[in-house]
Amino acid sequence: MYTSLMMEKILIQAQDICHRYNKECLALDHINLTLKADQISTLIGPNGAGKSTLVKILLKILKPTKGHVSHHTDLRVGFMPQKLFIDPTLPLSVAGFLTLGFDAKTSAKNLNTALAELNEQLALNHLFKHPVHSLSGGELQRVLLARALIREPNLLVLDEPVQGIDLQSQHQLYQLIYQQQRQRQCAVLMISHDLHLVMKNTDQVICLNRHVCCSGSLAHIQDHPDFLAQFGDMSPYQAWYQHQPHHCEHSHLDTKNHA
Amino acid sequence: MLDYFIWLALAGGLLTAWIAAPLGLFVVWQRQAYFGETLAHSALLGVGIGLMLSINLSLAILITSFLLVFSLHLLKRHTQLTNDTLLGILAHGSLASGLVLVALQTGVNIDIMSFLFGDILNLAIYDLLFMALIAGLVTWFLTTQWRNLINLTLNADLAQVEGVAVSRLQLQMTLLLALVIAMSMKVVGILLITSLLILPAATARRWANSPEQMLVFAIILATIAIVLGLALSWYIDVPTGPAIVVCALGLFLLTLVLQAFRPQTA
């Protein structure tokens, strides 16, 4: 009963979103999207499909040209941006960086408890005193995840969280993300390129190429002709880019250079 | 006994140092040095316009700065040129236009050098009051917005998601920078003001382990530069604005040398 109620709680609802950066190019075309509490949603699509733009619109960082986004009053977002460039002239330790994200007003814990917990969960201990600009790719992503989690979010938004880190750390980071999701019972919206690591844990897959090609649970969409055309037999050795263009009514010029 | 005007100069210099140093931190962290330089150069256009229309020069400088920020925004959207090219065009375009406008003024006796390199020994009580007012404003702004400003510096999207009103804060920061440039013009002049923003911050970086530490060090270093510069100018009779900047530069170089003899830290 409780669970079914929770499942109905809608955190973000986007209606009929269209966005243009300039006159010639329609970046997003009539997008409808619902993010529910406790659900893992994965946004997939080629480079230039508008994934990051859509996430920015969903989070109200960017105002769409047309359409409406509504947030639940309880919505608390933990956001992990795609890249964080910290200028070396800014002296900031990992502990200082995390403290800057801590919101004493909404948090039930005090700062030290929150830090100690994250330290244990994400194995950050030896990093706390390090300057943020000296971290390796994998370490920085873990610290960014901690920064998103310190706000005790009910929605965790991750923009390509494993980009630019080695395979072993990628796997480790995904494990951490799913582990935290289960433990904290929060919803997740993740942009991702690699289907195989991500898919099996996902409740809702949204396949985006300027418009929503198809969306739904994996079981629901895996027979969808658009999905099959894009991802075929899901063989782990077939990269996403190598698949045949699917048959929706738009040009594939933007995806060709990645083939 | 030192003269009355030297005390006014010292007070004006210290007020400027205490305001420029904290703002300078953000200029350095956000890689805005060239933007600061451009704002400063445009101040001379402000002087030219102010003289032409016979309005208050500080007000004219502020209005020009806003126009400059606005044109930069427009040019970025409608040309394919990069930021540094646009800044270069605006900086020198407005400086040259300012020089031409000032030269066209007949009947007013203008010492252009005092705008370019400062005229700290001719500060009036009125100038000091204006400076104190802005100093109060900057202090209030930085103490209430410190954390938001650092978060904005780290990542604008993240700051926005965490509830910072990013575009408003950026605008406020730019306006404040323009105000500070307008007020410190009398101290070191248009051509040297950027150095007062970035030199103390750059020097402080070598010793600081946190943003707050860097703030304290930058303020101390700027204070030393002002006092030494005034003393240098007083005792060996050199122009004060450049003397202050030379002292700030000296502290920076001294830090480099000391650092070379210290074990490497982060």
Coordinates of C-alpha atoms in Angstrom, one line a residue:
Chain A
M1 CA 0.0 0.0 0.0
Y2 CA 2.7 2.4 1.1
T3 CA 4.9 1.4 -1.9
S4 CA 2.1 1.9 -4.4
L5 CA 1.4 5.3 -3.0
M6 CA 5.1 6.2 -3.2
M7 CA 5.2 5.0 -6.8
E8 CA 2.4 7.5 -7.7
K9 CA 4.3 10.5 -6.3
I10 CA 5.4 12.5 -9.3
L11 CA 8.6 14.5 -8.7
I12 CA 9.0 16.2 -12.0
Q13 CA 6.5 16.5 -14.8
A14 CA 7.4 18.0 -18.2
Q15 CA 4.8 18.9 -20.7
D16 CA 5.3 19.5 -24.4
I17 CA 8.8 20.9 -24.1
C18 CA 10.3 22.4 -27.2
H19 CA 13.6 24.2 -27.2
R20 CA 15.7 26.1 -29.8
Y21 CA 19.1 27.6 -29.3
N22 CA 18.8 29.5 -32.6
K23 CA 16.3 29.8 -35.5
E24 CA 17.6 27.0 -37.6
C25 CA 18.0 24.3 -35.1
L26 CA 15.3 22.6 -33.0
A27 CA 17.1 21.1 -30.1
L28 CA 14.1 19.4 -28.4
D29 CA 10.8 18.7 -30.0
H30 CA 7.6 18.2 -28.0
I31 CA 9.0 16.2 -25.1
N32 CA 6.6 14.8 -22.4
L33 CA 8.3 13.2 -19.5
T34 CA 7.4 12.1 -15.9
L35 CA 9.8 11.3 -13.2
K36 CA 8.3 9.3 -10.3
A37 CA 9.6 8.9 -6.8
D38 CA 11.9 5.9 -6.2
Q39 CA 12.3 5.2 -9.9
I40 CA 15.4 4.9 -11.9
S41 CA 15.2 6.6 -15.3
T42 CA 17.9 6.4 -17.9
L43 CA 18.1 8.9 -20.7
I44 CA 19.9 7.5 -23.7
G45 CA 20.7 9.0 -27.1
P46 CA 23.5 9.9 -29.5
N47 CA 25.7 13.0 -29.0
G48 CA 23.7 16.1 -29.9
A49 CA 20.4 14.4 -29.1
G50 CA 19.6 17.1 -26.5
K51 CA 20.1 15.0 -23.4
S52 CA 22.0 17.6 -21.3
T53 CA 19.6 20.3 -22.6
L54 CA 16.6 18.3 -21.5
V55 CA 18.1 17.7 -18.1
K56 CA 18.8 21.4 -17.7
I57 CA 15.2 22.2 -18.6
L58 CA 13.9 19.5 -16.2
L59 CA 16.0 21.1 -13.4
K60 CA 14.8 24.6 -14.4
I61 CA 18.4 25.7 -15.0
L62 CA 17.3 26.5 -18.6
K63 CA 13.9 27.9 -19.6
P64 CA 12.5 26.0 -22.5
T65 CA 11.3 27.9 -25.6
K66 CA 7.9 26.3 -25.2
G67 CA 6.3 23.9 -22.7
H68 CA 6.1 23.6 -19.0
V69 CA 8.0 21.9 -16.2
S70 CA 6.4 21.3 -12.8
H71 CA 8.3 20.2 -9.6
H72 CA 6.8 18.5 -6.6
T73 CA 6.9 20.7 -3.6
D74 CA 9.0 18.1 -1.8
L75 CA 11.5 17.8 -4.6
R76 CA 15.1 17.9 -3.4
V77 CA 17.6 17.4 -6.2
G78 CA 21.1 16.1 -5.8
F79 CA 22.9 17.0 -9.1
M80 CA 26.1 15.7 -10.5
P81 CA 27.2 17.8 -13.4
Q82 CA 29.0 16.3 -16.4
K83 CA 32.2 18.1 -15.7
L84 CA 33.6 20.1 -12.9
F85 CA 36.5 22.3 -13.7
I86 CA 38.1 23.9 -10.6
D87 CA 40.6 26.5 -11.3
P88 CA 43.9 25.7 -9.4
T89 CA 43.9 29.2 -8.1
L90 CA 40.9 28.3 -5.8
P91 CA 42.3 26.5 -2.8
L92 CA 39.6 24.1 -1.7
S93 CA 39.8 20.8 0.0
V94 CA 37.4 18.0 -0.6
A95 CA 36.0 18.5 2.9
G96 CA 35.5 22.2 2.1
F97 CA 33.9 21.4 -1.2
L98 CA 31.4 19.0 0.4
T99 CA 30.6 21.5 3.2
L100 CA 29.7 24.1 0.6
G101 CA 26.9 21.8 -0.6
F102 CA 25.6 21.0 2.9
D103 CA 22.3 22.6 3.7
A104 CA 21.9 22.9 7.5
K105 CA 18.3 24.1 7.2
T106 CA 16.9 21.0 5.5
S107 CA 19.3 18.4 6.8
A108 CA 18.3 16.2 9.8
K109 CA 21.9 15.5 10.6
N110 CA 24.7 17.9 11.5
L111 CA 27.6 18.5 9.2
N112 CA 30.1 16.2 10.8
T113 CA 27.7 13.2 10.9
A114 CA 26.8 13.8 7.3
L115 CA 30.5 13.9 6.3
A116 CA 31.3 10.8 8.4
E117 CA 28.5 8.9 6.7
L118 CA 29.5 9.8 3.2
N119 CA 33.1 9.0 4.1
E120 CA 32.1 5.5 5.0
Q121 CA 29.7 4.9 2.2
L122 CA 31.9 6.3 -0.6
A123 CA 35.3 5.5 0.8
L124 CA 36.5 9.1 0.8
N125 CA 38.6 9.1 3.9
H126 CA 42.1 9.6 2.5
L127 CA 40.7 12.4 0.2
F128 CA 39.1 14.8 2.7
K129 CA 42.2 17.0 3.1
H130 CA 43.2 16.9 -0.6
P131 CA 42.7 19.9 -2.8
V132 CA 39.8 19.3 -5.2
H133 CA 41.8 20.3 -8.3
S134 CA 44.4 17.6 -7.7
L135 CA 41.9 14.6 -7.7
S136 CA 42.0 12.0 -10.4
G137 CA 39.0 11.5 -12.7
G138 CA 37.5 8.6 -10.7
E139 CA 38.1 10.3 -7.3
L140 CA 36.5 13.6 -8.5
Q141 CA 33.4 11.7 -9.7
R142 CA 33.1 10.1 -6.3
V143 CA 33.4 13.4 -4.6
L144 CA 30.8 14.9 -6.9
L145 CA 28.5 12.1 -6.0
A146 CA 29.1 12.8 -2.3
R147 CA 28.3 16.4 -2.9
A148 CA 25.0 15.5 -4.6
L149 CA 24.1 13.1 -1.7
I150 CA 25.0 15.4 1.1
R151 CA 21.8 17.3 0.3
E152 CA 19.8 14.2 1.1
P153 CA 18.0 14.3 -2.2
N154 CA 14.9 12.4 -3.2
L155 CA 16.0 12.8 -6.8
L156 CA 19.6 12.2 -7.9
V157 CA 20.4 13.6 -11.3
L158 CA 23.6 12.3 -13.0
D159 CA 24.9 13.7 -16.3
E160 CA 27.1 11.0 -17.7
P161 CA 28.6 10.1 -14.4
V162 CA 31.3 7.8 -15.7
Q163 CA 32.6 9.9 -18.5
G164 CA 36.4 10.0 -18.8
I165 CA 37.3 7.5 -16.1
D166 CA 38.8 4.0 -16.5
L167 CA 36.7 0.9 -16.8
Q168 CA 37.2 -0.5 -13.4
S169 CA 36.3 2.8 -11.7
Q170 CA 33.2 3.1 -14.0
H171 CA 31.9 -0.2 -12.8
Q172 CA 32.7 0.8 -9.1
L173 CA 30.9 4.1 -9.5
Y174 CA 27.8 2.5 -11.0
Q175 CA 27.7 0.1 -8.1
L176 CA 28.0 3.0 -5.6
I177 CA 25.2 4.8 -7.4
Y178 CA 22.8 1.9 -7.3
Q179 CA 23.7 1.0 -3.8
Q180 CA 23.0 4.5 -2.6
Q181 CA 19.8 4.6 -4.5
R182 CA 18.5 1.4 -2.8
Q183 CA 19.7 2.6 0.6
R184 CA 18.3 6.1 0.4
Q185 CA 15.1 5.2 -1.6
C186 CA 15.6 8.1 -3.9
A187 CA 14.7 8.4 -7.6
V188 CA 17.5 8.6 -10.1
L189 CA 17.7 10.3 -13.5
M190 CA 20.8 9.3 -15.4
I191 CA 22.2 10.3 -18.7
S192 CA 24.2 7.5 -20.1
H193 CA 25.9 6.2 -23.2
D194 CA 26.6 2.6 -22.1
L195 CA 23.4 0.7 -22.1
H196 CA 24.8 -2.6 -20.8
L197 CA 26.0 -1.5 -17.4
V198 CA 22.9 0.7 -16.9
M199 CA 19.9 -1.1 -18.4
K200 CA 19.3 -3.9 -16.1
N201 CA 18.7 -1.6 -13.1
T202 CA 16.5 0.8 -14.9
D203 CA 12.7 1.2 -14.4
Q204 CA 12.2 3.7 -17.2
V205 CA 14.3 4.1 -20.4
I206 CA 13.9 7.2 -22.4
C207 CA 15.5 7.1 -25.8
L208 CA 16.0 10.6 -27.0
N209 CA 17.0 12.0 -30.4
R210 CA 15.6 15.6 -30.2
H211 CA 12.3 13.9 -29.7
V212 CA 11.4 10.9 -27.6
C213 CA 11.9 8.0 -29.9
C214 CA 10.5 5.6 -27.4
S215 CA 10.2 5.3 -23.6
G216 CA 9.0 2.9 -20.9
S217 CA 10.3 -0.1 -19.0
L218 CA 12.9 -2.2 -20.6
A219 CA 10.4 -5.0 -21.0
H220 CA 8.0 -2.7 -22.5
I221 CA 10.2 -1.0 -25.1
Q222 CA 12.5 -3.8 -26.0
D223 CA 10.1 -5.0 -28.7
H224 CA 9.5 -1.5 -29.9
P225 CA 10.6 -1.2 -33.5
D226 CA 12.5 2.0 -32.9
F227 CA 14.3 0.5 -30.0
L228 CA 15.2 -2.7 -31.9
A229 CA 16.4 -0.7 -34.8
Q230 CA 18.8 1.2 -32.5
F231 CA 19.9 -1.4 -30.1
G232 CA 19.3 -4.7 -31.9
D233 CA 20.1 -7.7 -30.0
M234 CA 21.8 -5.9 -27.1
S235 CA 25.0 -7.7 -27.7
P236 CA 27.5 -6.3 -25.3
Y237 CA 30.1 -6.0 -28.1
Q238 CA 27.9 -3.9 -30.3
A239 CA 28.4 -0.3 -29.4
W240 CA 25.5 2.1 -29.5
Y241 CA 27.0 4.2 -32.3
Q242 CA 27.4 1.2 -34.7
H243 CA 23.7 0.4 -34.9
Q244 CA 21.7 1.2 -37.9
P245 CA 19.8 4.5 -37.7
H246 CA 16.2 3.8 -36.6
H247 CA 13.3 4.8 -38.7
C248 CA 11.8 7.9 -37.1
E249 CA 11.0 10.9 -39.2
H250 CA 14.1 13.1 -38.7
S251 CA 17.4 13.4 -40.3
H252 CA 20.4 11.4 -38.9
L253 CA 22.9 14.0 -40.0
D254 CA 23.7 14.7 -36.4
T255 CA 24.5 11.1 -35.5
K256 CA 26.5 10.3 -38.6
N257 CA 29.8 11.7 -37.5
H258 CA 29.8 9.4 -34.6
A259 CA 29.3 6.3 -36.7
Chain B
M1 CA 54.6 66.1 10.9
L2 CA 53.0 64.6 7.8
D3 CA 50.5 66.7 5.9
Y4 CA 46.8 66.4 6.1
F5 CA 46.5 65.2 2.4
I6 CA 48.7 62.2 3.1
W7 CA 46.3 61.0 5.7
L8 CA 43.5 61.3 3.3
A9 CA 45.5 59.4 0.7
L10 CA 46.3 56.7 3.2
A11 CA 42.6 56.3 4.2
G12 CA 41.5 56.3 0.5
G13 CA 44.2 53.8 -0.3
L14 CA 43.3 51.4 2.5
L15 CA 39.6 51.6 1.7
T16 CA 40.4 50.7 -1.9
A17 CA 42.7 47.9 -0.9
W18 CA 40.2 46.3 1.4
I19 CA 37.5 46.4 -1.3
A20 CA 39.6 45.5 -4.4
A21 CA 41.4 42.5 -2.7
P22 CA 38.2 40.5 -1.9
L23 CA 36.7 41.2 -5.3
G24 CA 40.0 40.4 -6.9
L25 CA 39.8 36.8 -5.6
F26 CA 36.7 36.2 -7.6
V27 CA 38.3 37.8 -10.7
V28 CA 41.2 35.4 -10.4
W29 CA 39.1 32.3 -9.6
Q30 CA 36.7 33.0 -12.4
R31 CA 39.5 33.9 -14.9
Q32 CA 38.0 37.4 -15.4
A33 CA 41.2 39.4 -15.3
Y34 CA 40.8 40.5 -18.9
F35 CA 37.2 41.4 -18.2
G36 CA 38.2 43.6 -15.3
E37 CA 40.8 45.2 -17.5
T38 CA 38.1 45.9 -20.1
L39 CA 35.8 47.4 -17.5
A40 CA 38.6 49.6 -16.3
H41 CA 39.5 50.8 -19.8
S42 CA 35.9 51.7 -20.5
A43 CA 36.0 54.0 -17.5
L44 CA 37.9 56.6 -19.6
L45 CA 35.1 56.6 -22.1
G46 CA 32.9 57.2 -19.1
V47 CA 35.0 60.2 -18.1
G48 CA 34.8 61.5 -21.7
I49 CA 31.0 61.2 -21.7
G50 CA 30.7 62.6 -18.2
L51 CA 32.7 65.7 -19.2
M52 CA 30.8 66.1 -22.4
L53 CA 27.4 66.0 -20.7
S54 CA 28.7 67.8 -17.5
I55 CA 27.4 65.1 -15.2
N56 CA 29.1 63.4 -12.2
L57 CA 32.1 61.4 -13.4
S58 CA 31.5 58.4 -11.2
L59 CA 27.9 58.1 -12.4
A60 CA 29.1 58.4 -16.0
I61 CA 31.7 55.7 -15.5
L62 CA 29.0 53.4 -14.0
I63 CA 26.6 53.9 -16.9
T64 CA 29.4 53.3 -19.4
S65 CA 30.3 50.1 -17.6
F66 CA 26.7 48.8 -17.8
L67 CA 26.6 49.7 -21.5
L68 CA 29.9 47.8 -22.0
V69 CA 28.6 44.7 -20.2
F70 CA 25.4 44.9 -22.3
S71 CA 27.3 45.3 -25.6
L72 CA 29.6 42.4 -24.7
H73 CA 26.6 40.2 -24.2
L74 CA 25.1 41.3 -27.5
L75 CA 28.3 40.8 -29.4
K76 CA 28.8 37.3 -28.0
R77 CA 25.4 36.3 -29.3
H78 CA 25.6 37.9 -32.7
T79 CA 29.2 37.4 -33.8
Q80 CA 31.4 34.4 -34.1
L81 CA 34.3 36.1 -32.3
T82 CA 35.7 34.6 -29.1
N83 CA 35.5 36.3 -25.7
D84 CA 39.1 37.5 -25.6
T85 CA 38.9 39.1 -29.0
L86 CA 35.7 40.9 -28.1
L87 CA 37.1 42.1 -24.8
G88 CA 40.2 43.3 -26.7
I89 CA 38.0 45.3 -29.1
L90 CA 35.9 46.8 -26.3
A91 CA 38.8 47.6 -24.0
H92 CA 40.9 49.5 -26.5
G93 CA 38.0 50.8 -28.5
S94 CA 36.5 52.4 -25.4
L95 CA 39.9 53.6 -24.1
A96 CA 40.7 55.3 -27.5
S97 CA 37.2 56.8 -27.8
G98 CA 37.6 58.1 -24.2
L99 CA 40.9 59.8 -25.1
V100 CA 39.4 61.4 -28.2
L101 CA 36.3 62.6 -26.2
V102 CA 38.5 64.1 -23.5
A103 CA 40.7 65.8 -26.0
L104 CA 37.7 67.4 -27.6
Q105 CA 36.7 69.1 -24.4
T106 CA 37.6 72.8 -24.8
G107 CA 37.6 75.2 -21.9
V108 CA 38.1 72.5 -19.2
N109 CA 41.5 71.9 -17.9
I110 CA 41.8 68.1 -17.7
D111 CA 44.9 66.2 -16.5
I112 CA 44.5 63.0 -18.4
M113 CA 47.4 61.4 -16.5
S114 CA 45.5 61.6 -13.3
F115 CA 42.8 59.4 -14.8
L116 CA 45.2 56.9 -16.3
F117 CA 47.6 56.6 -13.4
G118 CA 45.6 57.9 -10.4
D119 CA 45.8 61.0 -8.3
I120 CA 45.6 59.7 -4.7
L121 CA 47.3 62.8 -3.3
N122 CA 44.4 65.0 -4.4
L123 CA 41.6 63.0 -2.7
A124 CA 38.8 65.1 -1.2
I125 CA 36.7 64.3 1.8
Y126 CA 33.8 63.8 -0.6
D127 CA 35.8 61.0 -2.4
L128 CA 36.5 59.3 0.9
L129 CA 32.8 59.3 1.8
F130 CA 31.9 57.8 -1.5
M131 CA 34.6 55.1 -1.0
A132 CA 33.4 54.3 2.5
L133 CA 29.9 53.9 1.2
I134 CA 31.0 51.4 -1.5
A135 CA 33.3 49.7 1.0
G136 CA 30.2 49.1 3.2
L137 CA 28.2 47.8 0.3
V138 CA 31.0 45.4 -0.8
T139 CA 31.5 44.1 2.7
W140 CA 27.7 43.5 3.2
F141 CA 27.5 41.8 -0.2
L142 CA 30.4 39.5 0.3
T143 CA 29.5 38.5 3.8
T144 CA 25.9 37.6 2.9
Q145 CA 26.8 36.0 -0.5
W146 CA 30.2 34.5 0.2
R147 CA 29.1 30.9 0.0
N148 CA 26.8 31.4 -3.0
L149 CA 29.6 33.2 -4.8
I150 CA 32.0 30.3 -4.2
N151 CA 29.4 27.8 -5.3
L152 CA 28.8 29.9 -8.4
T153 CA 32.6 30.0 -9.1
L154 CA 32.7 26.2 -8.8
N155 CA 29.9 25.4 -11.2
A156 CA 27.0 27.6 -12.3
D157 CA 24.6 24.7 -13.0
L158 CA 25.2 23.0 -9.7
A159 CA 24.8 26.3 -7.9
Q160 CA 21.5 26.9 -9.6
V161 CA 20.2 23.4 -8.7
E162 CA 21.2 24.1 -5.1
G163 CA 19.1 27.2 -5.0
V164 CA 21.4 30.1 -5.9
A165 CA 19.9 32.8 -8.1
V166 CA 22.8 32.5 -10.6
S167 CA 22.1 35.2 -13.2
R168 CA 21.1 37.8 -10.6
L169 CA 24.3 37.1 -8.6
Q170 CA 26.5 37.3 -11.7
L171 CA 24.9 40.7 -12.6
Q172 CA 25.3 42.0 -9.0
M173 CA 29.0 40.9 -9.1
T174 CA 29.6 42.7 -12.4
L175 CA 27.9 45.9 -11.2
L176 CA 29.9 45.8 -8.0
L177 CA 33.1 45.4 -10.0
A178 CA 32.2 48.4 -12.1
L179 CA 31.5 50.5 -8.9
V180 CA 34.9 49.5 -7.4
I181 CA 36.7 50.4 -10.6
A182 CA 35.0 53.8 -10.6
M183 CA 36.0 54.4 -7.0
S184 CA 39.6 53.2 -7.2
M185 CA 40.3 55.1 -10.4
K186 CA 41.5 58.1 -8.3
V187 CA 43.9 55.8 -6.3
V188 CA 45.8 53.9 -9.0
G189 CA 44.1 55.0 -12.3
I190 CA 42.5 53.2 -15.1
L191 CA 45.5 51.5 -16.5
L192 CA 46.7 50.0 -13.2
I193 CA 43.5 49.2 -11.4
T194 CA 43.4 45.5 -12.6
S195 CA 46.7 44.9 -10.9
L196 CA 45.2 46.0 -7.5
L197 CA 42.5 43.4 -8.1
I198 CA 44.7 40.5 -9.1
L199 CA 48.1 41.0 -7.6
P200 CA 47.2 40.5 -3.9
A201 CA 45.0 37.5 -4.8
A202 CA 47.7 35.9 -6.9
T203 CA 50.3 36.4 -4.2
A204 CA 47.9 35.1 -1.5
R205 CA 47.3 31.9 -3.4
R206 CA 50.8 30.6 -2.7
W207 CA 50.1 30.6 1.1
A208 CA 46.4 29.8 1.3
N209 CA 44.8 26.4 1.9
S210 CA 41.2 27.6 1.9
P211 CA 39.2 30.4 0.2
E212 CA 38.8 32.2 3.5
Q213 CA 42.5 32.1 4.2
M214 CA 43.2 33.5 0.8
L215 CA 40.8 36.3 1.5
V216 CA 42.6 37.3 4.7
F217 CA 46.1 37.1 3.1
A218 CA 44.9 39.1 0.1
I219 CA 43.6 41.9 2.3
I220 CA 46.8 41.9 4.4
L221 CA 49.0 42.0 1.3
A222 CA 47.0 44.8 -0.3
T223 CA 47.3 46.8 2.9
I224 CA 51.1 46.4 2.9
A225 CA 51.3 47.4 -0.8
I226 CA 49.3 50.6 -0.1
V227 CA 51.3 51.7 2.9
L228 CA 54.6 50.9 1.3
G229 CA 53.6 52.5 -2.0
L230 CA 52.6 55.7 -0.2
A231 CA 55.8 55.7 1.8
L232 CA 57.9 55.1 -1.3
S233 CA 56.2 57.9 -3.1
W234 CA 56.6 60.3 -0.1
Y235 CA 60.2 59.7 0.5
I236 CA 61.7 59.3 -3.0
D237 CA 59.1 61.4 -4.8
V238 CA 57.7 59.0 -7.4
P239 CA 54.1 58.9 -8.7
T240 CA 51.9 57.2 -6.0
G241 CA 49.7 54.9 -8.1
P242 CA 52.6 53.2 -9.9
A243 CA 54.5 53.0 -6.6
I244 CA 51.6 51.1 -5.0
V245 CA 51.5 48.7 -7.9
V246 CA 55.3 48.2 -7.9
C247 CA 55.1 47.3 -4.2
A248 CA 52.3 44.8 -4.9
L249 CA 54.4 43.3 -7.6
G250 CA 57.4 43.3 -5.2
L251 CA 55.4 41.2 -2.7
F252 CA 54.4 38.8 -5.5
L253 CA 58.0 38.4 -6.6
L254 CA 59.2 38.0 -3.0
T255 CA 56.7 35.2 -2.5
L256 CA 58.0 33.5 -5.6
V257 CA 61.5 33.6 -4.2
L258 CA 60.5 32.5 -0.7
Q259 CA 58.4 29.7 -2.2
A260 CA 61.5 28.4 -4.1
F261 CA 63.2 27.8 -0.7
R262 CA 60.2 26.1 0.8
P263 CA 59.3 22.4 0.5
Q264 CA 56.7 22.0 -2.2
T265 CA 53.1 21.9 -0.9
A266 CA 49.7 21.9 -2.6

